[in-house]
Amino acid sequence: MNPTTYSLCQKPIIGALMWITSLCAFPPLFSGEPIDLTVGGSVMTTPFHVPVEKSYPLEVTFEFPSLEARLNDQIVGDRYSKECSGNVRYEQIPEIRRTGLGRPIPFRIVVLKASDHSVVLDQAVVSLCTTSHDGKKGKTRKIGRLPLPIGDYIAEITNLEKQSGLTDVKTTISLYGGEGK
């Protein structure tokens, strides 16, 4: 994907045709990078390239040892709520509406320019709520959105708190190209 193609994909008629023919496919900038959430301070680091200036969704995926373990999980959560997007703190959500949201998981996101390691983005965020599941053993949560210009970068994602109860759960981080048209 390049800026011209991306721009054409946003047009009403030609964009729809391009989506139908898969010309607007936008692969992840990185995908499936492991991070250990059972260890506080664990860091995932990876280089990546941004082909188009836009805001990219950063997500964490949890793969449970079985379908039953995913269905019984209360740490990651089993539902999404409007309180999960934006800057609403877990403590501000009325207790009656917290059921199913899972445990707040704090991350630090640092994005560096690959050329000189200058900091482009440095923020602490709290992930809350499941955004999707694969129908099998996996669940996904949004960590945040990264507004980035075209360029080469290094991502450093840090798990800020040890998460108990996830010993047999494989966790990975991905930075996706975005949602559909």
mmCIF file of C-alpha atoms in Angstrom, residues 48-50 112-115 149-154:
data_model
loop_
_atom_site.group_PDB
_atom_site.id
_atom_site.type_symbol
_atom_site.label_atom_id
_atom_site.label_comp_id
_atom_site.label_asym_id
_atom_site.label_seq_id
_atom_site.Cartn_x
_atom_site.Cartn_y
_atom_site.Cartn_z
ATOM 1 C CA PHE A 48 8.376 -1.487 11.248
ATOM 2 C CA HIS A 49 7.619 0.740 8.244
ATOM 3 C CA VAL A 50 4.664 3.124 7.923
ATOM 4 C CA LEU A 112 11.237 5.720 17.984
ATOM 5 C CA LYS A 113 12.490 6.884 14.584
ATOM 6 C CA ALA A 114 14.663 4.080 13.233
ATOM 7 C CA SER A 115 17.263 6.517 11.872
ATOM 8 C CA PRO A 149 3.617 9.799 9.499
ATOM 9 C CA ILE A 150 5.349 7.841 6.726
ATOM 10 C CA GLY A 151 8.691 6.459 7.851
ATOM 11 C CA ASP A 152 10.706 3.715 9.513
ATOM 12 C CA TYR A 153 10.262 3.150 13.236
ATOM 13 C CA ILE A 154 10.966 0.920 16.205
#
